[in-house]
PDB file of C-alpha atoms and ligand atoms in Angstrom:
ATOM      1  CA  MET A   1      10.897   4.349  -4.803  1.00 43.00           C
ATOM      2  CA  HIS A   2       9.238   1.764  -7.080  1.00 54.00           C
ATOM      3  CA  GLU A   3       5.602   2.920  -6.868  1.00 56.00           C
ATOM      4  CA  MET A   4       6.952   6.026  -7.708  1.00 56.00           C
ATOM      5  CA  ALA A   5       8.332   4.957 -11.088  1.00 61.00           C
ATOM      6  CA  LEU A   6       5.134   2.986 -11.473  1.00 58.00           C
ATOM      7  CA  ARG A   7       3.149   6.122 -11.022  1.00 58.00           C
ATOM      8  CA  GLY A   8       5.141   8.143 -13.514  1.00 65.00           C
ATOM      9  CA  ASP A   9       4.875   5.555 -16.081  1.00 78.00           C
ATOM     10  CA  ILE A  10       1.049   5.211 -15.513  1.00 82.00           C
ATOM     11  CA  LEU A  11       0.540   8.992 -15.403  1.00 81.00           C
ATOM     12  CA  GLN A  12       2.649   9.173 -18.526  1.00 82.00           C
ATOM     13  CA  LEU A  13       0.501   7.062 -20.426  1.00 86.00           C
ATOM     14  CA  VAL A  14      -2.442   8.984 -19.348  1.00 89.00           C
ATOM     15  CA  GLU A  15      -0.923  12.313 -20.335  1.00 88.00           C
ATOM     16  CA  ASN A  16       0.282  10.896 -23.659  1.00 89.00           C
ATOM     17  CA  ASP A  17      -3.504   9.973 -24.346  1.00 92.00           C
ATOM     18  CA  ALA A  18      -4.870  13.115 -22.970  1.00 93.00           C
ATOM     19  CA  ARG A  19      -2.526  15.181 -25.206  1.00 92.00           C
ATOM     20  CA  SER A  20      -3.513  13.340 -28.416  1.00 94.00           C
ATOM     21  CA  ARG A  21      -6.981  14.361 -27.437  1.00 94.00           C
ATOM     22  CA  ASN A  22      -6.215  17.854 -26.964  1.00 94.00           C
ATOM     23  CA  PHE A  23      -7.069  18.042 -23.053  1.00 94.00           C
ATOM     24  CA  LYS A  24      -5.187  20.645 -21.252  1.00 92.00           C
ATOM     25  CA  GLN A  25      -5.557  18.925 -17.746  1.00 93.00           C
ATOM     26  CA  VAL A  26      -6.542  15.735 -16.267  1.00 94.00           C
ATOM     27  CA  ASP A  27      -8.917  15.931 -13.328  1.00 95.00           C
ATOM     28  CA  LYS A  28      -9.640  12.300 -12.291  1.00 96.00           C
ATOM     29  CA  VAL A  29      -7.549   8.882 -12.991  1.00 94.00           C
ATOM     30  CA  GLU A  30      -9.107   5.515 -12.359  1.00 95.00           C
ATOM     31  CA  LEU A  31      -6.772   2.645 -11.797  1.00 94.00           C
ATOM     32  CA  ILE A  32      -7.411  -1.091 -11.305  1.00 94.00           C
ATOM     33  CA  VAL A  33      -4.543  -2.645  -8.851  1.00 94.00           C
ATOM     34  CA  GLY A  34      -4.637  -6.198  -8.277  1.00 94.00           C
ATOM     35  CA  ASP A  35      -3.961  -7.672  -4.856  1.00 93.00           C
ATOM     36  CA  LEU A  36      -0.828  -9.438  -6.095  1.00 93.00           C
ATOM     37  CA  SER A  37       0.317  -6.594  -8.873  1.00 90.00           C
ATOM     38  CA  ASN A  38       3.197  -5.243  -6.429  1.00 83.00           C
ATOM     39  CA  ALA A  39       1.695  -1.940  -6.598  1.00 84.00           C
ATOM     40  CA  MET A  40       0.908  -0.600  -3.178  1.00 84.00           C
ATOM     41  CA  PRO A  41      -2.268   1.536  -3.235  1.00 87.00           C
ATOM     42  CA  ASP A  42      -1.085   3.739  -0.328  1.00 87.00           C
ATOM     43  CA  ALA A  43       2.020   4.203  -1.968  1.00 84.00           C
ATOM     44  CA  LEU A  44       0.378   5.030  -5.072  1.00 87.00           C
ATOM     45  CA  GLU A  45      -1.874   7.701  -3.582  1.00 89.00           C
ATOM     46  CA  MET A  46       0.942   9.333  -2.047  1.00 86.00           C
ATOM     47  CA  ALA A  47       3.049   9.565  -5.053  1.00 83.00           C
ATOM     48  CA  PHE A  48       0.052  10.909  -6.821  1.00 87.00           C
ATOM     49  CA  ASP A  49      -0.484  13.518  -4.254  1.00 88.00           C
ATOM     50  CA  VAL A  50       3.403  14.526  -4.506  1.00 85.00           C
ATOM     51  CA  PHE A  51       2.861  14.960  -8.506  1.00 83.00           C
ATOM     52  CA  ARG A  52      -0.090  17.092  -8.001  1.00 88.00           C
ATOM     53  CA  ALA A  53       1.196  19.178  -5.192  1.00 87.00           C
ATOM     54  CA  ARG A  54       4.395  19.864  -7.245  1.00 83.00           C
ATOM     55  CA  GLY A  55       2.270  20.796 -10.351  1.00 78.00           C
ATOM     56  CA  LEU A  56       4.183  18.223 -12.464  1.00 72.00           C
ATOM     57  CA  GLY A  57       2.381  17.006 -15.719  1.00 78.00           C
ATOM     58  CA  MET A  58      -1.188  17.577 -16.216  1.00 88.00           C
ATOM     59  CA  LEU A  59      -2.832  16.758 -13.139  1.00 90.00           C
ATOM     60  CA  SER A  60      -4.989  19.717 -12.118  1.00 92.00           C
ATOM     61  CA  GLU A  61      -5.076  21.010  -8.622  1.00 90.00           C
ATOM     62  CA  GLY A  62      -8.250  19.066  -7.555  1.00 92.00           C
ATOM     63  CA  ALA A  63      -7.145  15.737  -9.539  1.00 94.00           C
ATOM     64  CA  GLN A  64      -8.639  12.895  -7.919  1.00 95.00           C
ATOM     65  CA  LEU A  65      -7.093   9.234  -7.726  1.00 95.00           C
ATOM     66  CA  VAL A  66      -9.629   6.394  -7.605  1.00 96.00           C
ATOM     67  CA  ILE A  67      -8.134   2.829  -7.058  1.00 95.00           C
ATOM     68  CA  HIS A  68     -10.150  -0.009  -7.654  1.00 96.00           C
ATOM     69  CA  LYS A  69      -8.799  -3.254  -6.173  1.00 95.00           C
ATOM     70  CA  GLU A  70      -8.834  -6.599  -8.002  1.00 96.00           C
ATOM     71  CA  ALA A  71      -8.868  -9.623  -5.531  1.00 96.00           C
ATOM     72  CA  ALA A  72      -6.662 -12.283  -6.391  1.00 96.00           C
ATOM     73  CA  ARG A  73      -7.792 -15.523  -7.945  1.00 97.00           C
ATOM     74  CA  SER A  74      -6.498 -18.892  -8.861  1.00 97.00           C
ATOM     75  CA  LYS A  75      -7.460 -21.695 -10.962  1.00 97.00           C
ATOM     76  CA  CYS A  76      -6.123 -25.266 -10.730  1.00 97.00           C
ATOM     77  CA  VAL A  77      -5.026 -26.678 -14.138  1.00 96.00           C
ATOM     78  CA  ILE A  78      -5.533 -30.445 -12.828  1.00 97.00           C
ATOM     79  CA  CYS A  79      -8.678 -30.235 -11.339  1.00 97.00           C
ATOM     80  CA  GLY A  80     -10.265 -26.990 -12.173  1.00 97.00           C
ATOM     81  CA  HIS A  81     -10.934 -25.750  -8.699  1.00 97.00           C
ATOM     82  CA  GLU A  82     -10.884 -21.779  -8.025  1.00 98.00           C
ATOM     83  CA  TYR A  83      -9.537 -20.379  -4.960  1.00 97.00           C
ATOM     84  CA  THR A  84      -8.044 -17.374  -3.275  1.00 96.00           C
ATOM     85  CA  PRO A  85      -4.243 -17.444  -3.332  1.00 96.00           C
ATOM     86  CA  ASP A  86      -1.934 -15.530  -1.143  1.00 90.00           C
ATOM     87  CA  ARG A  87       0.755 -15.433  -3.744  1.00 89.00           C
ATOM     88  CA  ARG A  88       1.393 -15.872  -7.500  1.00 89.00           C
ATOM     89  CA  LEU A  89       2.573 -19.581  -7.253  1.00 90.00           C
ATOM     90  CA  SER A  90       0.181 -21.501  -4.867  1.00 93.00           C
ATOM     91  CA  ILE A  91      -0.830 -25.074  -3.913  1.00 95.00           C
ATOM     92  CA  CYS A  92      -4.128 -26.182  -4.931  1.00 97.00           C
ATOM     93  CA  PRO A  93      -6.007 -26.864  -1.727  1.00 96.00           C
ATOM     94  CA  GLU A  94      -8.104 -29.577  -3.389  1.00 97.00           C
ATOM     95  CA  CYS A  95      -5.396 -31.689  -4.865  1.00 96.00           C
ATOM     96  CA  ALA A  96      -2.441 -30.336  -3.203  1.00 96.00           C
ATOM     97  CA  LEU A  97      -0.441 -30.128  -6.279  1.00 95.00           C
ATOM     98  CA  PRO A  98       1.172 -26.853  -7.152  1.00 94.00           C
ATOM     99  CA  SER A  99      -0.586 -26.422 -10.213  1.00 94.00           C
ATOM    100  CA  GLY A 100      -2.414 -23.171  -9.225  1.00 94.00           C
ATOM    101  CA  ARG A 101      -2.408 -20.385 -11.957  1.00 94.00           C
ATOM    102  CA  LEU A 102      -3.104 -16.869 -11.344  1.00 94.00           C
ATOM    103  CA  ILE A 103      -6.379 -15.870 -13.278  1.00 96.00           C
ATOM    104  CA  ALA A 104      -6.958 -12.428 -11.571  1.00 96.00           C
ATOM    105  CA  GLY A 105      -5.041 -10.206  -9.195  1.00 95.00           C
ATOM    106  CA  GLU A 106      -1.868  -9.116 -11.246  1.00 93.00           C
ATOM    107  CA  THR A 107      -3.487  -6.188 -13.158  1.00 92.00           C
ATOM    108  CA  PHE A 108      -1.997  -2.896 -12.883  1.00 91.00           C
ATOM    109  CA  LYS A 109      -3.743  -0.524 -15.346  1.00 90.00           C
ATOM    110  CA  VAL A 110      -5.521   2.682 -15.956  1.00 93.00           C
ATOM    111  CA  GLN A 111      -9.152   1.971 -16.206  1.00 94.00           C
ATOM    112  CA  SER A 112     -10.195   5.389 -17.183  1.00 95.00           C
ATOM    113  CA  TYR A 113      -9.512   8.900 -16.562  1.00 95.00           C
ATOM    114  CA  GLU A 114     -11.295  12.580 -17.061  1.00 96.00           C
ATOM    115  CA  GLY A 115      -9.833  15.651 -18.365  1.00 94.00           C
ATOM    116  CA  SER A 116     -10.757  18.605 -20.246  1.00 92.00           C
TER     117      SER A 116
HETATM  118 ZN1   ZN B   1      -6.427 -28.768  -7.889  1.00 82.97          ZN
END
């Protein structure tokens, strides 16, 4: 399951950092997930719940996952028009050229986490 792997990787990043700060557990993880990042929030939440329920890693019993969505945004390199694309490569609605470049919406990262 793709999201499970992503979740594992991103939790591993959090845990490595938490360990280096001598945290014993992680209580809250906040992620930024772009609309075009390929990471599905529902699947991420389910995977997080599975990790927590199995007692894997450092997630505490009441650990919380907060997902902040990032809207997709493209900018045309020819005319500079900014718009909301429905995919990574898109046609500029102003000049009708395939010149849109994604400037937001691909993010998939840890914004912050809390632990103790
Ligand atoms: Zn354009």
